[in-house]
Tab-separated table of C-alpha atoms and ligand atoms in Angstrom:
chain	number	residue	atom	x	y	z
L	180	UNK	CA	34.271	15.585	-1.573
L	181	UNK	CA	32.376	15.598	1.702
L	182	UNK	CA	29.202	17.632	1.385
L	183	UNK	CA	28.168	20.043	4.112
L	184	UNK	CA	24.889	18.222	4.784
L	185	UNK	CA	26.799	15.086	5.865
L	186	UNK	CA	27.657	16.764	9.164
L	187	UNK	CA	24.342	18.550	9.655
L	188	UNK	CA	22.442	18.024	12.940
L	189	UNK	CA	19.709	16.133	11.025
L	190	UNK	CA	22.088	13.599	9.429
L	191	UNK	CA	24.112	13.175	12.610
L	192	UNK	CA	20.991	12.651	14.726
L	193	UNK	CA	19.693	10.086	12.226
L	194	UNK	CA	22.951	8.162	12.744
L	195	UNK	CA	22.667	8.533	16.546
L	196	UNK	CA	25.756	10.752	16.652
L	197	UNK	CA	26.095	13.736	18.955
L	198	UNK	CA	24.924	17.109	17.673
L	199	UNK	CA	25.444	20.712	18.781
L	200	UNK	CA	21.697	21.350	18.545
L	201	UNK	CA	18.501	19.334	18.210
L	202	UNK	CA	17.375	19.258	14.555
L	203	UNK	CA	13.751	20.041	13.736
L	204	UNK	CA	11.508	19.781	10.670
L	205	UNK	CA	7.739	19.403	10.426
L	206	UNK	CA	5.693	16.856	8.549
L	207	UNK	CA	3.601	18.753	5.972
L	208	UNK	CA	5.768	21.819	6.451
L	209	UNK	CA	4.670	23.026	3.014
L	210	UNK	CA	0.910	23.071	2.671
L	211	UNK	CA	-2.453	24.673	3.069
L	212	UNK	CA	-1.656	26.486	6.340
L	213	UNK	CA	0.762	28.706	4.370
L	214	UNK	CA	-0.601	31.735	2.477
L	215	UNK	CA	2.208	31.436	-0.112
L	216	UNK	CA	1.069	27.864	-0.811
L	217	UNK	CA	-2.583	28.856	-1.072
L	218	UNK	CA	-1.679	31.606	-3.542
L	219	UNK	CA	-0.014	29.066	-5.850
L	220	UNK	CA	-2.889	26.599	-5.438
L	221	UNK	CA	-5.350	29.216	-6.720
L	222	UNK	CA	-3.911	28.689	-10.183
L	223	UNK	CA	-2.687	25.087	-10.048
L	224	UNK	CA	-4.315	21.869	-8.839
L	225	UNK	CA	-2.459	19.806	-6.233
L	226	UNK	CA	-1.698	17.071	-8.775
L	227	UNK	CA	-0.349	19.565	-11.340
L	228	UNK	CA	1.781	21.125	-8.633
L	229	UNK	CA	3.295	17.727	-7.805
L	230	UNK	CA	4.004	17.144	-11.506
L	231	UNK	CA	5.688	20.531	-12.085
L	232	UNK	CA	9.168	20.124	-10.551
L	233	UNK	CA	10.151	23.830	-10.544
L	234	UNK	CA	6.945	24.797	-8.735
L	235	UNK	CA	7.110	21.842	-6.339
L	236	UNK	CA	10.681	22.811	-5.458
L	237	UNK	CA	9.633	26.434	-5.026
L	238	UNK	CA	6.833	25.525	-2.599
L	239	UNK	CA	9.177	23.474	-0.405
L	240	UNK	CA	12.039	26.006	-0.463
L	241	UNK	CA	9.656	28.805	0.549
L	242	UNK	CA	8.484	26.772	3.544
L	243	UNK	CA	12.049	25.866	4.557
L	244	UNK	CA	13.130	29.527	4.488
L	245	UNK	CA	10.030	30.787	6.241
L	246	UNK	CA	10.300	28.249	9.081
L	247	UNK	CA	14.113	27.937	9.257
L	248	UNK	CA	13.880	24.142	9.657
L	249	UNK	CA	16.878	21.790	9.560
L	250	UNK	CA	15.749	19.617	6.637
L	251	UNK	CA	13.659	19.846	3.489
L	252	UNK	CA	11.351	17.079	2.266
L	253	UNK	CA	10.440	16.796	-1.395
L	254	UNK	CA	7.022	18.206	-2.262
L	255	UNK	CA	5.038	15.235	-3.529
L	256	UNK	CA	2.487	12.710	-2.221
L	257	UNK	CA	2.601	9.092	-1.107
L	258	UNK	CA	-0.286	8.202	-3.455
L	259	UNK	CA	1.328	9.221	-6.759
L	260	UNK	CA	2.893	5.765	-7.173
L	261	UNK	CA	-0.619	4.329	-7.484
L	262	UNK	CA	-1.139	5.828	-10.965
L	263	UNK	CA	1.594	3.858	-12.782
L	264	UNK	CA	0.496	0.792	-10.778
L	265	UNK	CA	-2.890	0.877	-12.490
L	266	UNK	CA	-5.097	3.068	-10.284
L	267	UNK	CA	-7.090	6.154	-11.254
L	268	UNK	CA	-6.046	8.788	-8.720
L	269	UNK	CA	-7.681	12.148	-8.141
L	270	UNK	CA	-7.556	14.785	-5.400
L	271	UNK	CA	-10.881	16.442	-4.688
L	272	UNK	CA	-11.095	20.239	-4.289
L	273	UNK	CA	-10.887	19.863	-0.470
L	274	UNK	CA	-7.602	17.949	-0.933
L	275	UNK	CA	-9.008	14.477	-0.159
L	276	UNK	CA	-7.705	11.654	-2.383
L	277	UNK	CA	-10.076	9.428	-4.437
L	278	UNK	CA	-9.292	6.206	-6.283
L	279	UNK	CA	-11.661	5.727	-9.241
L	280	UNK	CA	-11.101	1.960	-9.503
L	281	UNK	CA	-10.516	0.599	-5.997
L	282	UNK	CA	-9.914	-3.112	-5.429
L	283	UNK	CA	-13.220	-4.647	-4.401
L	284	UNK	CA	-12.714	-8.346	-5.096
L	285	UNK	CA	-9.858	-10.822	-5.023
L	286	UNK	CA	-9.499	-11.069	-8.813
L	287	UNK	CA	-8.838	-7.308	-9.070
L	288	UNK	CA	-5.409	-7.877	-7.500
L	289	UNK	CA	-4.252	-9.214	-10.874
L	290	UNK	CA	-4.813	-5.745	-12.280
L	291	UNK	CA	-2.275	-4.169	-9.892
L	292	UNK	CA	0.880	-3.560	-11.936
L	293	UNK	CA	4.253	-3.893	-10.270
L	294	UNK	CA	6.298	-0.768	-10.994
L	295	UNK	CA	9.002	-2.150	-13.280
L	296	UNK	CA	10.395	1.205	-14.318
L	297	UNK	CA	10.267	4.511	-12.443
L	298	UNK	CA	10.030	6.395	-15.730
L	299	UNK	CA	6.342	7.424	-15.136
L	300	UNK	CA	7.482	9.005	-11.850
L	301	UNK	CA	10.426	10.827	-13.409
L	302	UNK	CA	8.796	14.139	-12.425
L	303	UNK	CA	9.532	13.234	-8.776
L	304	UNK	CA	13.216	12.701	-9.609
L	305	UNK	CA	13.185	16.081	-11.363
L	306	UNK	CA	11.658	17.683	-8.260
L	307	UNK	CA	14.514	16.154	-6.261
L	308	UNK	CA	17.182	17.506	-8.650
L	309	UNK	CA	15.528	20.916	-8.737
L	310	UNK	CA	15.119	21.145	-4.949
L	311	UNK	CA	18.620	19.817	-4.230
L	312	UNK	CA	20.170	22.321	-6.620
L	313	UNK	CA	18.536	25.296	-4.938
L	314	UNK	CA	18.657	24.077	-1.326
L	315	UNK	CA	21.435	25.251	0.984
L	316	UNK	CA	24.297	22.744	1.108
L	317	UNK	CA	24.016	22.467	4.875
L	318	UNK	CA	20.460	21.071	4.718
L	319	UNK	CA	19.678	17.449	3.856
L	320	UNK	CA	16.799	16.613	1.523
L	321	UNK	CA	14.339	13.901	2.572
L	322	UNK	CA	12.669	11.584	0.045
L	323	UNK	CA	9.603	9.540	0.978
L	324	UNK	CA	7.041	6.911	0.059
L	325	UNK	CA	3.969	5.235	1.519
L	326	UNK	CA	4.477	1.829	3.146
L	327	UNK	CA	2.695	-1.213	1.635
L	328	UNK	CA	-0.154	-1.295	4.173
L	329	UNK	CA	-1.025	2.386	3.816
L	330	UNK	CA	-0.948	2.124	0.009
L	331	UNK	CA	-3.117	-1.018	0.157
L	332	UNK	CA	-5.552	0.768	2.482
L	333	UNK	CA	-6.066	3.540	-0.106
L	334	UNK	CA	-6.165	1.056	-3.004
L	335	UNK	CA	-8.925	-0.965	-1.324
L	336	UNK	CA	-10.912	1.716	0.535
L	337	UNK	CA	-10.749	4.071	-2.471
L	338	UNK	CA	-9.939	7.080	-0.263
L	339	UNK	CA	-9.454	8.087	3.354
L	340	UNK	CA	-11.270	5.943	5.913
L	341	UNK	CA	-12.163	5.897	9.617
L	342	UNK	CA	-12.640	2.232	10.321
L	343	UNK	CA	-10.729	0.538	7.489
L	344	UNK	CA	-13.516	-2.031	7.184
L	345	UNK	CA	-12.774	-3.031	3.606
L	346	UNK	CA	-9.021	-3.397	3.841
L	347	UNK	CA	-9.283	-5.388	7.082
L	348	UNK	CA	-11.960	-7.659	5.645
L	349	UNK	CA	-9.900	-8.206	2.505
L	350	UNK	CA	-6.681	-9.212	4.267
L	351	UNK	CA	-8.490	-11.752	6.460
L	352	UNK	CA	-10.659	-13.305	3.754
L	353	UNK	CA	-8.103	-13.377	0.922
L	354	UNK	CA	-4.673	-13.968	2.519
L	355	UNK	CA	-3.109	-15.214	-0.747
L	356	UNK	CA	-4.213	-12.258	-2.830
L	357	UNK	CA	-3.227	-9.968	0.044
L	358	UNK	CA	0.290	-11.407	-0.046
L	359	UNK	CA	0.490	-10.969	-3.813
L	360	UNK	CA	-0.611	-7.342	-3.597
L	361	UNK	CA	1.603	-6.432	-0.616
L	362	UNK	CA	4.640	-7.917	-2.380
L	363	UNK	CA	3.909	-5.781	-5.435
L	364	UNK	CA	3.713	-2.664	-3.248
L	365	UNK	CA	6.906	-3.591	-1.368
L	366	UNK	CA	9.018	-4.239	-4.461
L	367	UNK	CA	7.654	-1.218	-6.360
L	368	UNK	CA	8.165	1.149	-3.439
L	369	UNK	CA	11.743	-0.048	-2.886
L	370	UNK	CA	12.494	0.644	-6.550
L	371	UNK	CA	10.920	4.089	-6.218
L	372	UNK	CA	12.883	4.991	-3.068
L	373	UNK	CA	16.167	3.748	-4.549
L	374	UNK	CA	15.574	6.033	-7.552
L	375	UNK	CA	14.929	8.952	-5.212
L	376	UNK	CA	18.258	8.210	-3.512
L	377	UNK	CA	19.961	8.078	-6.918
L	378	UNK	CA	18.394	11.396	-7.859
L	379	UNK	CA	19.839	13.095	-4.784
L	380	UNK	CA	17.951	12.688	-1.478
L	381	UNK	CA	20.035	12.090	1.652
L	382	UNK	CA	17.445	10.393	3.860
L	383	UNK	CA	14.161	8.590	3.186
L	384	UNK	CA	10.996	8.392	5.264
L	385	UNK	CA	8.519	5.538	4.983
L	386	UNK	CA	4.983	6.631	5.932
L	387	UNK	CA	2.788	3.854	7.300
L	388	UNK	CA	0.164	6.346	8.363
L	389	UNK	CA	-2.694	3.885	8.865
L	390	UNK	CA	-0.929	0.785	10.278
L	391	UNK	CA	-1.914	1.946	13.777
L	392	UNK	CA	-5.485	0.742	13.138
L	393	UNK	CA	-4.285	-2.880	13.482
L	394	UNK	CA	-3.741	-5.175	16.456
L	395	UNK	CA	-0.200	-6.313	17.216
L	396	UNK	CA	-0.983	-9.800	15.891
L	397	UNK	CA	-2.419	-8.535	12.627
L	398	UNK	CA	0.487	-6.110	12.111
L	399	UNK	CA	2.945	-9.000	12.579
L	400	UNK	CA	1.119	-11.264	10.186
L	401	UNK	CA	-0.214	-8.978	7.460
L	402	UNK	CA	2.096	-5.952	7.406
L	403	UNK	CA	5.508	-6.433	8.976
L	404	UNK	CA	6.907	-8.988	6.461
L	405	UNK	CA	6.235	-6.584	3.576
L	406	UNK	CA	7.578	-3.435	5.257
L	407	UNK	CA	10.635	-5.463	6.086
L	408	UNK	CA	10.975	-6.780	2.531
L	409	UNK	CA	10.837	-3.193	1.259
L	410	UNK	CA	13.362	-1.826	3.763
L	411	UNK	CA	15.748	-4.733	3.081
L	412	UNK	CA	15.708	-3.773	-0.613
L	413	UNK	CA	16.864	-0.183	0.029
L	414	UNK	CA	20.506	0.321	-0.966
L	415	UNK	CA	22.506	0.503	2.308
L	416	UNK	CA	24.042	3.801	3.392
L	417	UNK	CA	20.978	6.056	3.402
L	418	UNK	CA	19.276	6.553	6.772
L	419	UNK	CA	15.642	5.395	6.823
L	420	UNK	CA	12.941	6.947	9.024
L	421	UNK	CA	10.140	4.466	9.705
L	422	UNK	CA	6.966	6.294	10.730
L	423	UNK	CA	3.883	4.258	11.638
L	424	UNK	CA	1.908	6.317	14.162
L	425	UNK	CA	-1.293	5.688	16.081
L	426	UNK	CA	-0.584	2.600	18.142
L	427	UNK	CA	2.451	2.415	20.459
L	428	UNK	CA	1.818	-1.314	21.029
L	429	UNK	CA	3.314	-1.870	17.580
L	430	UNK	CA	6.630	-0.120	18.275
L	431	UNK	CA	8.908	-3.137	18.710
L	432	UNK	CA	7.532	-4.722	15.550
L	433	UNK	CA	7.908	-1.471	13.635
L	434	UNK	CA	11.523	-1.315	14.815
L	435	UNK	CA	12.114	-4.947	13.800
L	436	UNK	CA	10.626	-4.310	10.358
L	437	UNK	CA	13.551	-1.914	9.866
L	438	UNK	CA	14.746	1.670	9.781
L	439	UNK	CA	17.369	3.688	11.639
L	440	UNK	CA	15.011	6.328	12.991
L	441	UNK	CA	11.638	5.403	14.484
L	442	UNK	CA	8.892	8.019	14.171
L	443	UNK	CA	6.528	8.306	17.140
L	444	UNK	CA	3.423	10.329	17.906
L	445	UNK	CA	2.133	11.913	21.145
L	446	UNK	CA	0.399	8.719	22.296
L	447	UNK	CA	3.676	7.639	23.913
L	448	UNK	CA	6.361	9.800	25.554
L	449	UNK	CA	9.845	10.050	24.054
L	450	UNK	CA	11.265	8.451	27.185
L	451	UNK	CA	8.863	5.500	27.063
L	452	UNK	CA	9.484	5.041	23.344
L	453	UNK	CA	13.241	4.868	23.869
L	454	UNK	CA	12.816	2.349	26.666
L	455	UNK	CA	10.815	0.144	24.338
L	456	UNK	CA	12.885	0.605	21.175
L	457	UNK	CA	16.391	0.696	22.683
L	458	UNK	CA	18.997	3.431	22.603
L	459	UNK	CA	20.766	2.347	19.422
L	460	UNK	CA	17.846	3.727	17.413
L	461	UNK	CA	17.166	7.386	16.757
L	462	UNK	CA	13.693	8.752	17.529
L	463	UNK	CA	11.676	11.357	15.623
L	464	UNK	CA	8.621	13.123	17.038
L	465	UNK	CA	6.352	13.777	18.781
L	466	UNK	CA	4.486	17.016	19.489
L	467	UNK	CA	0.715	16.813	19.074
L	468	UNK	CA	-0.019	19.074	16.042
L	469	UNK	CA	-3.050	20.397	17.967
L	470	UNK	CA	-0.617	22.277	20.249
L	471	UNK	CA	0.191	24.471	17.240
L	472	UNK	CA	-3.407	25.739	17.377
L	473	UNK	CA	-2.869	27.194	20.906
L	474	UNK	CA	-0.375	30.004	21.584
L	475	UNK	CA	3.316	30.800	21.751
L	476	UNK	CA	3.669	30.209	25.497
L	477	UNK	CA	2.037	26.796	25.430
L	478	UNK	CA	4.096	25.841	22.389
L	479	UNK	CA	7.330	26.807	24.169
L	480	UNK	CA	6.349	24.880	27.306
L	481	UNK	CA	5.512	21.803	25.251
L	482	UNK	CA	8.858	21.954	23.433
L	483	UNK	CA	10.709	22.232	26.733
L	484	UNK	CA	8.740	19.310	28.130
L	485	UNK	CA	9.815	17.075	25.239
L	486	UNK	CA	13.438	18.244	25.241
L	487	UNK	CA	13.769	17.574	28.982
L	488	UNK	CA	13.048	13.919	28.290
L	489	UNK	CA	15.714	13.816	25.597
L	490	UNK	CA	18.366	15.484	27.795
L	491	UNK	CA	21.670	15.041	25.947
L	492	UNK	CA	20.900	11.717	24.458
L	493	UNK	CA	22.131	11.589	20.842
L	494	UNK	CA	19.685	10.563	18.136
L	495	UNK	CA	16.670	12.811	18.534
L	496	UNK	CA	14.914	14.636	15.683
L	497	UNK	CA	12.184	17.055	16.748
L	498	UNK	CA	8.990	16.839	14.702
L	499	UNK	CA	5.248	16.676	15.165
L	500	UNK	CA	3.565	13.338	15.790
L	501	UNK	CA	1.617	13.840	12.549
L	502	UNK	CA	1.281	16.468	9.781
L	503	UNK	CA	0.590	20.178	10.462
L	504	UNK	CA	-3.128	20.944	10.389
L	505	UNK	CA	-4.335	23.400	7.711
L	506	UNK	CA	-5.765	25.674	10.471
L	507	UNK	CA	-2.301	26.267	12.009
L	508	UNK	CA	-1.181	29.916	12.165
L	509	UNK	CA	2.197	30.196	10.417
L	510	UNK	CA	3.643	32.253	13.304
L	511	UNK	CA	2.964	29.328	15.658
L	512	UNK	CA	4.925	26.941	13.438
L	513	UNK	CA	7.775	29.477	13.376
L	514	UNK	CA	7.583	29.821	17.185
L	515	UNK	CA	7.915	26.052	17.496
L	516	UNK	CA	11.057	25.886	15.348
L	517	UNK	CA	12.583	28.839	17.206
L	518	UNK	CA	11.849	27.222	20.563
L	519	UNK	CA	13.550	23.967	19.513
L	520	UNK	CA	16.581	25.928	18.333
L	521	UNK	CA	16.647	27.959	21.560
L	522	UNK	CA	16.139	25.125	24.073
L	523	UNK	CA	17.784	22.377	22.041
L	524	UNK	CA	21.367	23.629	22.259
L	525	UNK	CA	23.407	20.710	23.569
L	526	UNK	CA	25.993	21.988	26.041
M	819	LIG	O1	5.524	17.106	4.345
M	819	LIG	C1	5.486	17.831	3.328
M	819	LIG	O2	5.296	19.068	3.371
M	819	LIG	C2	5.750	17.160	1.992
M	819	LIG	C3	4.648	16.796	1.199
M	819	LIG	C4	3.645	15.720	1.600
M	819	LIG	C5	2.287	15.766	1.192
M	819	LIG	N1	1.691	14.598	1.509
M	819	LIG	C6	1.671	16.920	0.506
M	819	LIG	C7	0.205	17.052	0.469
M	819	LIG	C8	3.827	14.493	2.244
M	819	LIG	C9	5.062	13.935	2.948
M	819	LIG	C10	2.585	13.787	2.170
M	819	LIG	C11	2.386	12.413	2.688
M	819	LIG	C12	1.027	11.854	2.702
M	819	LIG	N2	0.023	11.966	1.780
M	819	LIG	C13	0.553	10.971	3.711
M	819	LIG	C14	1.353	10.478	4.872
M	819	LIG	C15	1.437	11.479	5.953
M	819	LIG	C16	0.233	11.541	6.800
M	819	LIG	O3	-0.416	12.597	6.795
M	819	LIG	O4	-0.019	10.550	7.479
M	819	LIG	C17	-0.775	10.622	3.389
M	819	LIG	C18	-1.690	9.727	4.203
M	819	LIG	C19	-1.096	11.253	2.159
M	819	LIG	C20	-2.373	11.156	1.395
M	819	LIG	C21	-3.042	12.475	1.283
M	819	LIG	N3	-2.626	13.506	0.461
M	819	LIG	C22	-4.198	12.935	1.980
M	819	LIG	C23	-4.968	12.128	3.004
M	819	LIG	C24	-4.455	14.241	1.544
M	819	LIG	C25	-5.623	15.131	1.891
M	819	LIG	C26	-5.743	15.586	3.245
M	819	LIG	C27	-4.654	16.496	3.742
M	819	LIG	O5	-4.110	16.203	4.811
M	819	LIG	O6	-4.340	17.501	3.092
M	819	LIG	C28	-3.432	14.595	0.626
M	819	LIG	C29	-3.254	15.890	-0.055
M	819	LIG	C30	-1.990	16.625	0.205
M	819	LIG	N4	-0.740	16.070	0.274
M	819	LIG	C31	-1.866	18.039	0.366
M	819	LIG	C32	-0.498	18.313	0.517
M	819	LIG	C33	0.158	19.663	0.652
M	819	LIG	C34	-3.012	19.058	0.317
M	819	LIG	C35	-3.423	19.286	-1.095
M	819	LIG	C36	-4.129	20.602	-1.296
M	819	LIG	O7	-5.345	20.662	-1.063
M	819	LIG	O8	-3.459	21.550	-1.727
C-alpha cells in the first residue's frame, strides 16, 4: 500500500519532483526556544529525554503541531552514538556536550569501538516507532546522524570548539590513525542510519556541522572519502540530505561525496548553490537563523527573497542554514512557516 507521505511535498522535493507547495521544516525545531520543551526539561535531563522514547516523541510532535511544518525529525542527538563506541558523553546544564575521555594521542584510536550492533541505541529506534505511530500519515519522518568528521571533531576536541586545533593537528600528524578512526565512524554510522530506516524513517540527514572549518584540499583528503564510504553503505531507496555548512567552497566535493539533497547555509545564495551543484540535485536551506530574532515583516521579506530565487524549480526544501537559536520567539518561527506556505504555492 502506498503511504500518504510518499506523495508529500517534502518527499517529492527530495526526489526533485514538482510539488504544489514548497515544503518547510526547521533544524532544531524542537528545543530550548519552546516553552513546552523547557517545561519538560525542568524535570528531565537532555540525555534522559533522548533515552525516553515516549517523551522524545512527544517533544517532537508538539513542535510539529505548533509550527505546522511539513516534516518531523526524530528527537535525538548526533553525539549519542559515541557512547557505545567507547566515549563518556555528558551534556552540561547549559546544553553543551562534554566527552570525558577524548582522544589525545594516536594510540587512543585503538580504544574506539566500531558499532557492531545497534542494540545499545535501540532507544532511538523506539523513538522512531513511537513518533511514526503518532505522526500524521501525510508527514515524513527524518532520521539523522553526525558525519565522520563532525563525530571525530567532538571525539578529539572533547566538546564544542572554535578553532578545531586538536582535530586538525591530529589528522595531519597521524594520517594512518586518522584513517582507521574515520573508517570506524563511517561504518558505524551507516549501520546506525540503516537501522533507523528499518525502524521507520522516510528520509535521513547527515550532519557534517564542522566540516566547513577545512580547506578544500583538506576536505578532499581527510573527510570526503569517509563521508562517501558511509553514504555508499546506505540501503538505496531512501533520500539522503547531506548538510555540511560553513564553507561554500566545499559544495562540489560535498555533492560528490553523496546525497540527493544538498543542505546550504546563508553564506551562498540558493541560485549560486544550484549553479555550482547542478539542477539534478535538490537543495535545502538557507535562511540565516538570526533573521528569526528580528520581526514578522523582515521574516516575510526574507522568505520572499529566497523563494524568488527558487521560482518554480522543483527540488527545493525551505529550512534555516543552521539550527534555531534558543533566543528565538516561537511566534517568529510560526510566522516563517506561514510565510513559506503563503508565498511558496507553486502555480
Ligand atoms: O532538529 C531537531 O529538533 C532534532 C533534534 C536535534 C538535536 N541535536 C537536539 C538537541 C538534532 C538534529 C541535533 C543535531 C546536533 N547535535 C548537531 C548538528 C546540528 C548543528 O547544530 O550543527 C550538533 C553539532 C549536535 C551536538 C550538540 N547537542 C550541541 C553542540 C549541543 C549544545 C548546544 C545547542 O545548540 O543546544 C547539543 C544539545 C542539544 N541537542 C539540545 C537539543 C534540543 C539542547 C539540550 C538542552 O539543553 O535541552
